[in-house]
Every structure is written in structure tokens, then in C-alpha cells.
CSV table of C-alpha atoms and ligand atoms in Angstrom, one decimal:
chain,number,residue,atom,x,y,z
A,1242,UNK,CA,-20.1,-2.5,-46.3
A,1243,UNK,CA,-23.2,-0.8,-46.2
A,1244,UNK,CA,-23.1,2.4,-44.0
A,1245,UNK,CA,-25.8,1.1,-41.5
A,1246,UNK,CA,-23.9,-2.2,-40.9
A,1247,UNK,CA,-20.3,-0.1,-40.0
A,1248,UNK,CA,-22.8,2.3,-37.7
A,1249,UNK,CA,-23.7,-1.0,-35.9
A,1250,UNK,CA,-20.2,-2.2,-35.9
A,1251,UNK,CA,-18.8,1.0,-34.3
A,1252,UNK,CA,-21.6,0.6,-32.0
A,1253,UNK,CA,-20.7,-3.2,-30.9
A,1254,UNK,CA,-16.7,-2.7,-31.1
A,1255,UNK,CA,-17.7,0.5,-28.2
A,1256,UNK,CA,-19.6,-1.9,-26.6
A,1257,UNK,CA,-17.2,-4.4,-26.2
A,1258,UNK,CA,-14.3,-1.9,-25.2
A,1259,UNK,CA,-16.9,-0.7,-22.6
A,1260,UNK,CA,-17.2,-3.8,-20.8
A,1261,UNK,CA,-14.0,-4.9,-21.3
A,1262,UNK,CA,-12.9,-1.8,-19.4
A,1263,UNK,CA,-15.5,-2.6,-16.8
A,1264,UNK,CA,-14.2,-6.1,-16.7
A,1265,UNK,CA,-11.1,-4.3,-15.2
A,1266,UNK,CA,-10.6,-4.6,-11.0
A,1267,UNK,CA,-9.4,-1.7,-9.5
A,1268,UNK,CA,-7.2,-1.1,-6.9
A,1269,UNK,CA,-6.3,2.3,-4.9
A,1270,UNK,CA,-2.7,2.2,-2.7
A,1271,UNK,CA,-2.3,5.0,-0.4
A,1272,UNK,CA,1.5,6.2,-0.7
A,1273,UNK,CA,1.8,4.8,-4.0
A,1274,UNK,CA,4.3,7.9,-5.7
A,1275,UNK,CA,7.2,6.0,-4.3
A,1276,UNK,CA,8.9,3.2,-2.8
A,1277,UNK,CA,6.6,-0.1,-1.4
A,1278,UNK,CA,3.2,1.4,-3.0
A,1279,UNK,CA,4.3,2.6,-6.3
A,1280,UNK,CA,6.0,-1.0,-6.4
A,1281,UNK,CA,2.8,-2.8,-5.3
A,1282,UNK,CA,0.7,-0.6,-8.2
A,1283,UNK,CA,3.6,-1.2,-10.7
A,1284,UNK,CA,3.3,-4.9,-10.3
A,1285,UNK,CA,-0.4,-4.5,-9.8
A,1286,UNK,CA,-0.9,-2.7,-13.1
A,1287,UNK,CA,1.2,-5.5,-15.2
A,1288,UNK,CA,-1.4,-7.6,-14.4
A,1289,UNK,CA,-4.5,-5.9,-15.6
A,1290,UNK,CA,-5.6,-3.8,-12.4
A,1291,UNK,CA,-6.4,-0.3,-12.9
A,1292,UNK,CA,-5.3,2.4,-10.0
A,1293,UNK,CA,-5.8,5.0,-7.8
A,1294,UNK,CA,-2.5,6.6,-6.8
A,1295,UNK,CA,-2.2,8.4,-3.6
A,1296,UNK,CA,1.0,10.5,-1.5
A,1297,UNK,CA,3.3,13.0,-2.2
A,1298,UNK,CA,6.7,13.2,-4.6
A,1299,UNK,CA,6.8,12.8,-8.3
A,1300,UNK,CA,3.7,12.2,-9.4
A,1301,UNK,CA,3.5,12.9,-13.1
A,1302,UNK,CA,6.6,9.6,-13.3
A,1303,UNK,CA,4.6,7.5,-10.7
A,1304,UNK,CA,1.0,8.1,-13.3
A,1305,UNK,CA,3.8,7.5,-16.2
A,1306,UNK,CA,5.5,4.1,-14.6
A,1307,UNK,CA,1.5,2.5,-14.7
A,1308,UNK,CA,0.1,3.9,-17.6
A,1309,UNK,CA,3.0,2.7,-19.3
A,1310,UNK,CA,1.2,-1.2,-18.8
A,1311,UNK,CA,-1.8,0.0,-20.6
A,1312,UNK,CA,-3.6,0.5,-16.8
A,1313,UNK,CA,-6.1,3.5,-16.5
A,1314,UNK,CA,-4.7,5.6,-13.7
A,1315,UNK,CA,-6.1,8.3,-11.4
A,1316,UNK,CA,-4.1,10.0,-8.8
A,1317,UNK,CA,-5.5,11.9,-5.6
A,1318,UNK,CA,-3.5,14.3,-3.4
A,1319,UNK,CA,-5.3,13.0,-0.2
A,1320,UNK,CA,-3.9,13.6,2.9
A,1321,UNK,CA,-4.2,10.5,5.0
A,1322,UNK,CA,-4.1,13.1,8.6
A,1323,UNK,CA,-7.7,14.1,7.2
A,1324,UNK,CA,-10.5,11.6,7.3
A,1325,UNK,CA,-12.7,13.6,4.6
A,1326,UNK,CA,-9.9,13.9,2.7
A,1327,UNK,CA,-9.7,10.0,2.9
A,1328,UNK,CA,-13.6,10.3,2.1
A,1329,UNK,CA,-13.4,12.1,-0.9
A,1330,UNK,CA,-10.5,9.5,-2.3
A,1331,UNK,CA,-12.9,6.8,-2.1
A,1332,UNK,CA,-15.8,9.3,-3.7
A,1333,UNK,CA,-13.6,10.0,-6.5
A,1334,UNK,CA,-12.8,6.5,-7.1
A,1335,UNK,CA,-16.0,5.2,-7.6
A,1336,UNK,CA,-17.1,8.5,-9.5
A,1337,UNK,CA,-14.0,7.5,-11.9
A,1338,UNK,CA,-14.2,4.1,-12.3
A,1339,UNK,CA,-17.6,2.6,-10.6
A,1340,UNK,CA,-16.2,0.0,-8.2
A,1341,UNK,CA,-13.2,-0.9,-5.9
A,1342,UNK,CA,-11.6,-4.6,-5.6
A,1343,UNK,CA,-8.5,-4.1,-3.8
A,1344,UNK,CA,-7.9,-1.0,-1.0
A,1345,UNK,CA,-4.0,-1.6,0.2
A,1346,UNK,CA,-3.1,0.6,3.0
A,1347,UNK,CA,0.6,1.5,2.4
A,1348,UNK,CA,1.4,5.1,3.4
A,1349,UNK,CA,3.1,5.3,6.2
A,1350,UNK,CA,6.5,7.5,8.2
A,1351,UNK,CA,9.1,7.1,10.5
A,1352,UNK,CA,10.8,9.0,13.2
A,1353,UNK,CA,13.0,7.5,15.5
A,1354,UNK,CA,14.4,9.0,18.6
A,1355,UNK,CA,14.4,7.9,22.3
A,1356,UNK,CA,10.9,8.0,24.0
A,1357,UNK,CA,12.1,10.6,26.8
A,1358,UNK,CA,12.8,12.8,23.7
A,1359,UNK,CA,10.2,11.7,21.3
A,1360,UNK,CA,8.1,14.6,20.2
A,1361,UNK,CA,4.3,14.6,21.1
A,1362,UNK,CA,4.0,15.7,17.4
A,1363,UNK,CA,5.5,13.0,16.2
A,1364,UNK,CA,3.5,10.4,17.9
A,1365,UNK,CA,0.6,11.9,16.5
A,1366,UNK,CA,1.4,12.0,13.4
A,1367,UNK,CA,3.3,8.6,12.9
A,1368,UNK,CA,-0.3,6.9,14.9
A,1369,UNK,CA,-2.8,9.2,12.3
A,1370,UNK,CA,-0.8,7.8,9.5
A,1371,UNK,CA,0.3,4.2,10.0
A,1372,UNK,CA,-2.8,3.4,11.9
A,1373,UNK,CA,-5.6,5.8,11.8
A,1374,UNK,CA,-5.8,6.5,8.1
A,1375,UNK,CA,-5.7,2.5,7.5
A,1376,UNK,CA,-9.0,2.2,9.6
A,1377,UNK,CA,-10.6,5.6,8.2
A,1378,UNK,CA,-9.9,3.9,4.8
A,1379,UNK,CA,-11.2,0.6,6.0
A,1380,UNK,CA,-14.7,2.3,7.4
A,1381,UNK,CA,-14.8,3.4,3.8
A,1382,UNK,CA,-14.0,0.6,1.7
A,1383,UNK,CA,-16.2,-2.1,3.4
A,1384,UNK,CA,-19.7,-0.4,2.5
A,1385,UNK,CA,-18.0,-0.6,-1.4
A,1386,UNK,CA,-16.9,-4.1,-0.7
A,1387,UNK,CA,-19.9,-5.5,1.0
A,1388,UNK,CA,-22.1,-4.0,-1.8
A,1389,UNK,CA,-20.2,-5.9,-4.0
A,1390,UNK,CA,-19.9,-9.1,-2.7
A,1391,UNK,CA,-15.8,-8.6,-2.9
A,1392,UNK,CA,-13.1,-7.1,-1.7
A,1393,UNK,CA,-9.2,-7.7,-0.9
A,1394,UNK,CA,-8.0,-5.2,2.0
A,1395,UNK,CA,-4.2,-5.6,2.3
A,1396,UNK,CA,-2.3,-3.5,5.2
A,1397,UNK,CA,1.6,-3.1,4.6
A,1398,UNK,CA,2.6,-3.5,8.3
A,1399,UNK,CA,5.9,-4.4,9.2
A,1400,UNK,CA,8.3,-6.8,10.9
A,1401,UNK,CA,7.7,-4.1,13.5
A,1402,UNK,CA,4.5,-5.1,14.1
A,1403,UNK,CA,5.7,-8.3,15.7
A,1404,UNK,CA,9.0,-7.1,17.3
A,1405,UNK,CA,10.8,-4.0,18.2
A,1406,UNK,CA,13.5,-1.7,17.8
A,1407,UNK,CA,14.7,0.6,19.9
A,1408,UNK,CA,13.7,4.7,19.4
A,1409,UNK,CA,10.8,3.8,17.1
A,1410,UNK,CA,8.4,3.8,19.7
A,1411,UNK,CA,6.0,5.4,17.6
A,1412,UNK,CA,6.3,3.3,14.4
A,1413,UNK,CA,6.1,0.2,16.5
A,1414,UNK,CA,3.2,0.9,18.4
A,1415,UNK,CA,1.4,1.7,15.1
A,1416,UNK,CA,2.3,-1.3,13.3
A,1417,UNK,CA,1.5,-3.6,16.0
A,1418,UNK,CA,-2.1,-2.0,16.3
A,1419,UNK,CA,-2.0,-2.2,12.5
A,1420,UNK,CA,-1.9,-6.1,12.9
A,1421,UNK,CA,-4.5,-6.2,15.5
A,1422,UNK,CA,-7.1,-4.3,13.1
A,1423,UNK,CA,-6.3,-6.9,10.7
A,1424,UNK,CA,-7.2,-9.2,12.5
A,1425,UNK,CA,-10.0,-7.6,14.1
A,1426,UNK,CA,-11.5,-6.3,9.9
A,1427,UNK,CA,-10.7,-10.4,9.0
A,1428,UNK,CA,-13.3,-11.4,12.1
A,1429,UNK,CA,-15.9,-9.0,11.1
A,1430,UNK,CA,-15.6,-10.2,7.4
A,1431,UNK,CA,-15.3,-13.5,7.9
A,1432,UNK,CA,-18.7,-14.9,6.6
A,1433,UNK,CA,-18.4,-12.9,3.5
A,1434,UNK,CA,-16.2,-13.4,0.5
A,1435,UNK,CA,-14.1,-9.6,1.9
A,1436,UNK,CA,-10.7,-10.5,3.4
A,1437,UNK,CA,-8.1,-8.4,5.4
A,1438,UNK,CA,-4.4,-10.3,5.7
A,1439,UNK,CA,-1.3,-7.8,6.4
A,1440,UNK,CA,2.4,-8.0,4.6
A,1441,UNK,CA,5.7,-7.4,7.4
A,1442,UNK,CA,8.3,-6.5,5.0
A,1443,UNK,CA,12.1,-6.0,6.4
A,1444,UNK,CA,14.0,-3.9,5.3
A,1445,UNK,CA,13.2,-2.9,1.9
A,1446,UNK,CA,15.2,0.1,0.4
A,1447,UNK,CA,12.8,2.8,-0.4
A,1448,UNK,CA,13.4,6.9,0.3
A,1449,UNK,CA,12.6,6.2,4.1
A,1450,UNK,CA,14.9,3.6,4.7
A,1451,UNK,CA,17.5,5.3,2.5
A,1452,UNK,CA,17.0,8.8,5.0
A,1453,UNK,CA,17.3,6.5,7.8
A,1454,UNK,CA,20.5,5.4,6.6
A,1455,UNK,CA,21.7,9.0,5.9
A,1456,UNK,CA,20.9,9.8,9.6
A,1457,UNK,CA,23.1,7.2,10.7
A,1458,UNK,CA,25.5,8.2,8.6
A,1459,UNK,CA,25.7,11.6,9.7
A,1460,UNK,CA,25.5,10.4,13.3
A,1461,UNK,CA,28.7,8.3,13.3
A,1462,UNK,CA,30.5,10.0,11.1
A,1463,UNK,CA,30.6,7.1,8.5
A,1464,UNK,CA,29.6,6.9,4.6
A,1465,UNK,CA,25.8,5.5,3.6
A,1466,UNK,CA,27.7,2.6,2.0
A,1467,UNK,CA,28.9,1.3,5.3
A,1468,UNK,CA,26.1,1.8,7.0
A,1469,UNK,CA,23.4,0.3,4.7
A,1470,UNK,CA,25.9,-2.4,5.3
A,1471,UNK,CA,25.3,-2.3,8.9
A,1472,UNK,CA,21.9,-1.9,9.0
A,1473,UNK,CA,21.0,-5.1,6.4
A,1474,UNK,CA,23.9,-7.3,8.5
A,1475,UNK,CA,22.6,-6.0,11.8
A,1476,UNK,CA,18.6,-8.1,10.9
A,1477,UNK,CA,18.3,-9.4,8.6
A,1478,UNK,CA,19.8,-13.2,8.4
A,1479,UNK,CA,19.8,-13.5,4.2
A,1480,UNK,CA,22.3,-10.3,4.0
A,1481,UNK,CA,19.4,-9.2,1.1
A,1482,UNK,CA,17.2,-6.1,1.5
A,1483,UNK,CA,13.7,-7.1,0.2
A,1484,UNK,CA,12.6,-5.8,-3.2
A,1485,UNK,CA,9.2,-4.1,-3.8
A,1486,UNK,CA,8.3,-6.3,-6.8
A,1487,UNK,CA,8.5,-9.2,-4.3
A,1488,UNK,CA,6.0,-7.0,-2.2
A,1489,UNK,CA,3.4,-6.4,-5.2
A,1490,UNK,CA,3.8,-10.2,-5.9
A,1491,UNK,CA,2.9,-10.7,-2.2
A,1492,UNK,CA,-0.5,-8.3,-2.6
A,1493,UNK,CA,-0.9,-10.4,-6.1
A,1494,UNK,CA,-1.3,-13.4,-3.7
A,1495,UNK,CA,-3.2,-12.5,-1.4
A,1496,UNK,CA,-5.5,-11.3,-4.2
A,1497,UNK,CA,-5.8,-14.9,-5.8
A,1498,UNK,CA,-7.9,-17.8,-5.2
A,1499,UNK,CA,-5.5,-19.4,-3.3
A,1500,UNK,CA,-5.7,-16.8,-0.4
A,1501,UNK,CA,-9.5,-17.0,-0.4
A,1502,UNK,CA,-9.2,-18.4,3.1
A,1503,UNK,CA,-6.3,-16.4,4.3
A,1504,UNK,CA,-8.1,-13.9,7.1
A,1505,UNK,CA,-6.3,-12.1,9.6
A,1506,UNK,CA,-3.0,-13.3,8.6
A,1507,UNK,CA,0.5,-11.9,8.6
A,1508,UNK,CA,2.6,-12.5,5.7
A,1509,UNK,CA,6.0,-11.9,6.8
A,1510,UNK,CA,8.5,-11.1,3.9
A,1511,UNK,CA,12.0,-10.4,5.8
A,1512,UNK,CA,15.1,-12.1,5.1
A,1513,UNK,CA,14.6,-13.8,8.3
A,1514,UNK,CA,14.6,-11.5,10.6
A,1515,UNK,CA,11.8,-12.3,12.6
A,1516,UNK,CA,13.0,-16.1,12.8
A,1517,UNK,CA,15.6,-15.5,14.6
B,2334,NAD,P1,8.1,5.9,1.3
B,2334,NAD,O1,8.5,7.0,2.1
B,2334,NAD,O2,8.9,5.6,0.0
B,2334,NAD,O3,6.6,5.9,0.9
B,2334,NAD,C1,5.6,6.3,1.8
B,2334,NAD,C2,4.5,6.9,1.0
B,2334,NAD,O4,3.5,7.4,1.9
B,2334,NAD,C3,4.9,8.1,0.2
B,2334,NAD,O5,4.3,8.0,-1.1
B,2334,NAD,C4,4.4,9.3,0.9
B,2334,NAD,O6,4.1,10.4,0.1
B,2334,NAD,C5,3.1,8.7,1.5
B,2334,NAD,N1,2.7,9.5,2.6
B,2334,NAD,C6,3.3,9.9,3.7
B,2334,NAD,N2,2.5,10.7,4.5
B,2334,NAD,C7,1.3,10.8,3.8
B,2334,NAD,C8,0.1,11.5,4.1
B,2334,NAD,N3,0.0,12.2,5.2
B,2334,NAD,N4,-0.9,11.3,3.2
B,2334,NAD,C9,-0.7,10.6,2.1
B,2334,NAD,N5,0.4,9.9,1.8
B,2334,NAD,C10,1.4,10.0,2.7
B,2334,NAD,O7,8.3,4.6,2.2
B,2334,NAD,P2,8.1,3.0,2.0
B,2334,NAD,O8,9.4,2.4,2.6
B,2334,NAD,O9,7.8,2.7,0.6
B,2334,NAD,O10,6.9,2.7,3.0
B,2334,NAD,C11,5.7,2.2,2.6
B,2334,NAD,C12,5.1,1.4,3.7
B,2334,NAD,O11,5.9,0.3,4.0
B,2334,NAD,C13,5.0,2.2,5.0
B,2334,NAD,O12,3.8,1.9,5.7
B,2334,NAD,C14,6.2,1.6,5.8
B,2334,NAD,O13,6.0,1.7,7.2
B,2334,NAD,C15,6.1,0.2,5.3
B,2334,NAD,N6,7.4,-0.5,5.5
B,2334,NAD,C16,8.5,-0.1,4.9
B,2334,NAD,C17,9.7,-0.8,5.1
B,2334,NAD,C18,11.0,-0.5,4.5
B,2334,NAD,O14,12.0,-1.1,4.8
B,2334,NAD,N7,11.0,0.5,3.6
B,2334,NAD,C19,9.7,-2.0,5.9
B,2334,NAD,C20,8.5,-2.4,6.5
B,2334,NAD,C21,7.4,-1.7,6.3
């Protein structure tokens, strides 16, 4: 082959690989190092989705565990208690990859103790994470979404968004005003092709369930066997903790066609706790 032909031919195959790489959707899950969101990027990533990781833990394994499916992967160390920090995530996104498809707001913390106790600094920081960073991210990712002409926004809630426990004031509270914004983001989207839906997993064994457990432990004086035992018998109705691949193939859905006209809704994902 003549040398001007493989010039144009390195050209083209560049070319191609370009636009196949900006056929690519992107997706960025806040808390995504571990547990729920590095599940939900995991099962994102097999598909074809390329990430933006987000939280705190191991992240060099979490950027491993998706690059591994051949998914380009960025990770930023926002914290979701800053809103410019939040800002910047989304600024380095589009810097990176040029657009956004899918925002799913996972991060989130627990503390549970009995309101008369419950530290001031807890509540704060339980409502700035679970609930404030979700509509921070939101203010951020509709102007992306809207200049698109797409955008899935998925908010990992909780079957404590529907019903309570007791000493997780807090958490509740959060989750319950993380369903209303998703209903509230669905409304203000409704004419456009954006939608907002939220998941309520159970129980799903991740590090702050499995700390929850511990606790428990400690507090009764019993082994983590018996009481992750207790804790699965005591809700949930199947016996079955939830997996996170079952919550990535839940985003997955509501990421298809066949959710197109799924707005404001709450998936609930829970071994049938909530049915009972
Ligand atoms: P996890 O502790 O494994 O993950 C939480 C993630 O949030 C971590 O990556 C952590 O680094 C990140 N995070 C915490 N504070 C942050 C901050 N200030 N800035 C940035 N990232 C921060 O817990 P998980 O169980 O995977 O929880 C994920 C989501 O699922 C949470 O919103 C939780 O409320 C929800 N959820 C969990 C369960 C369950 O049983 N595990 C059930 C229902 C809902």
C-alpha cells in the first residue's frame, strides 16, 4: 500500500475510534468506591457506560473493578458537604468526557441513635449528604441534560423513604424528602425527554449495613452472624438481603426505553418489606 493511502487510513481508523468513543453515554455515581454505587457503575460499565467515580475508600480497586470492562473511568474526590465541590465534579466531567447521560445520586450515611440523644452534628450532616448534595447535584446536571435533550437522574433512596425505623430519625427524614424531590425534579421535567424515578432498596449488605450490624453486635453482646440474622429476619419477608447487581440492573431500567415514561416514581427493591 502506498504510503499516502495508510496516512489516510490511520486518519479514518482515529476517526472512527473517536466517535465511537463519543458514541459512549456517560454516567457519574456519587459514593461509587463501594457498596450500592460501585455496584451500580460495575454493572453500568458492562454495558458500555463510561464513569465518573465519586467517595471515599479504595479507590485505585474501585477505577480497577470498571476499567476492567473496557469503560473509560475518572474518579473525583468531591465532598458532597460542599456544593462547589459538587460544582467542580460536574466541570470536570464534561472537561473529560464532553457530556453527561445518567447523574445517580447514591452517597449517602447513617447514624442511629434516639432523637433526645441524636447529635445536632449528625443531623446535619446525614441531611447535607442524603438530601442536599442530591439537589446541589441535580441544579447541576439539568442545565447538562436540558442542553442535551437527555438525561436519566436516578436517586438511591430507601425503603426508609416510605416507612420508618426507630433512632434513624435523621436518615429517615432525608430519604423521605429525597422522594419528594423526585417527584418534585419528575414534574419540572416532565415535558422534556429528562426523567427523575428513585430506587428503595432493603437491606443490602454493603460496609454501612455491615457497621450497623457490628454495633448491634457489640450492644447485645452477641456475634455479627446472629445478628445479620436478626436484622434480615426482623424485615425483610424473603429472608434474602438484596444484591447490588440487582440494584445496577434496576438503574439499567430505568435507563431504557421502557422507563421513558416512568417520572417520579419509586422503585422499591426490598424483599418485601414494605408490603407488609
Ligand atoms: P457505603 O457506605 O458502602 O457507600 C456510601 C458511599 O458514599 C461511600 O462510597 C462513601 O465514601 C460515600 N460518601 C459518604 N460521605 C460522602 C461525602 N461526604 N462525599 C462523597 N462521598 C461520600 O453504603 P451503601 O450501603 O452502599 O449506601 C449507598 C446508598 O444506598 C446510600 O444512599 C444509602 O442510604 C442507600 N441505601 C443503602 C441500603 C443498604 O442496606 N446498604 C439500603 C437502602 C438504601
Amino acid at each position: 500500500m502506498r504510503m499516502k493511502n495508510i496516512l489516510v487510513l490511520i486518519f479514518f481508523t482515529i476517526l472512527n475510534f473517536d466517535a465511537a468513543l463519543a458514541d459512549r453515554k456517560v454516567a457519574l455515581v456519587t459514593g461509587s468506591v463501594s457498596g450500592i454505587g460501585l455496584g451500580i457503575a460495575t454493572e453500568m460499565a458492562k454495558t458500555g457506560y463510561d464513569i465518573v467515580l465519586n467517595g471515599f475508600g479504595d479507590v485505585d480497586k474501585a477505577v480497577a473493578q470498571i476499567s476492567a470492562f473496557g469503560a473509560r473511568v475518572i474518579y473525583d474526590d468531591a465532598d458532597l458537604k460542599d456544593p462547589d465541590q459538587i460544582g467542580n465534579m460536574f466541570r470536570k466531567t464534561m472537561d473529560t468526557f464532553g457530556r453527561l447521560d445518567v447523574l445517580v445520586n447514591n452517597a449517602g450515611i447513617q447514624y442511629v441513635s434516639p432523637i433526645e440523644e441524636f447529635p445536632l452534628e449528625k443531623w446535619n450532616d446525614i441531611i447535607a449528604i442524603n438530601l442536599t448534595a442530591p439537589f446541589i447535584a441535580i441544579q447541576n446536571a439539568l442545565p447538562i441534560s436540558k442542553a442535551r435533550g437527555y438525561g436519566r437522574i436516578i436517586n438511591i433512596a430507601s425503603t426508609h423513604g416510605l416507612v420508618a425505623s426507630v433512632n434513624k430519625s435523621a436518615y429517615v427524614a432525608a430519604k423521605h424528602g429525597v422522594i419528594g424531590l423526585t417527584k418534585e425534579v419528575a414534574l419540572e421535567t416532565a415535558t422534556t425527554n429528562i426523567t427523575c424515578n428513585a430506587i428503595c432498596p432493603g437491606w443490602v449488605l454493603t460496609p454501612l449495613v455491615e457497621k450497623q450490624i457490628t454495633d448491634r453486635a457489640t450492644q447485645k453482646g452477641t456475634s455479627t452472624e446472629v445478628e445479620k440474622l436478626a436484622l434480615i429476619s426482623e424485615k425483610h419477608p424473603s429472608q434474602q438481603f438484596v444484591t447490588v447487581e440487582q440494584i445496577g440492573q434496576a438503574v439499567l431500567f430505568l435507563c431504557s426505553p421502557a422507563a421513558d415514561q416512568m417520572r417520579g416514581a419509586s422503585l422499591v427493591i426490598d424483599g418485601g418489606w414494605t408490603a407488609q
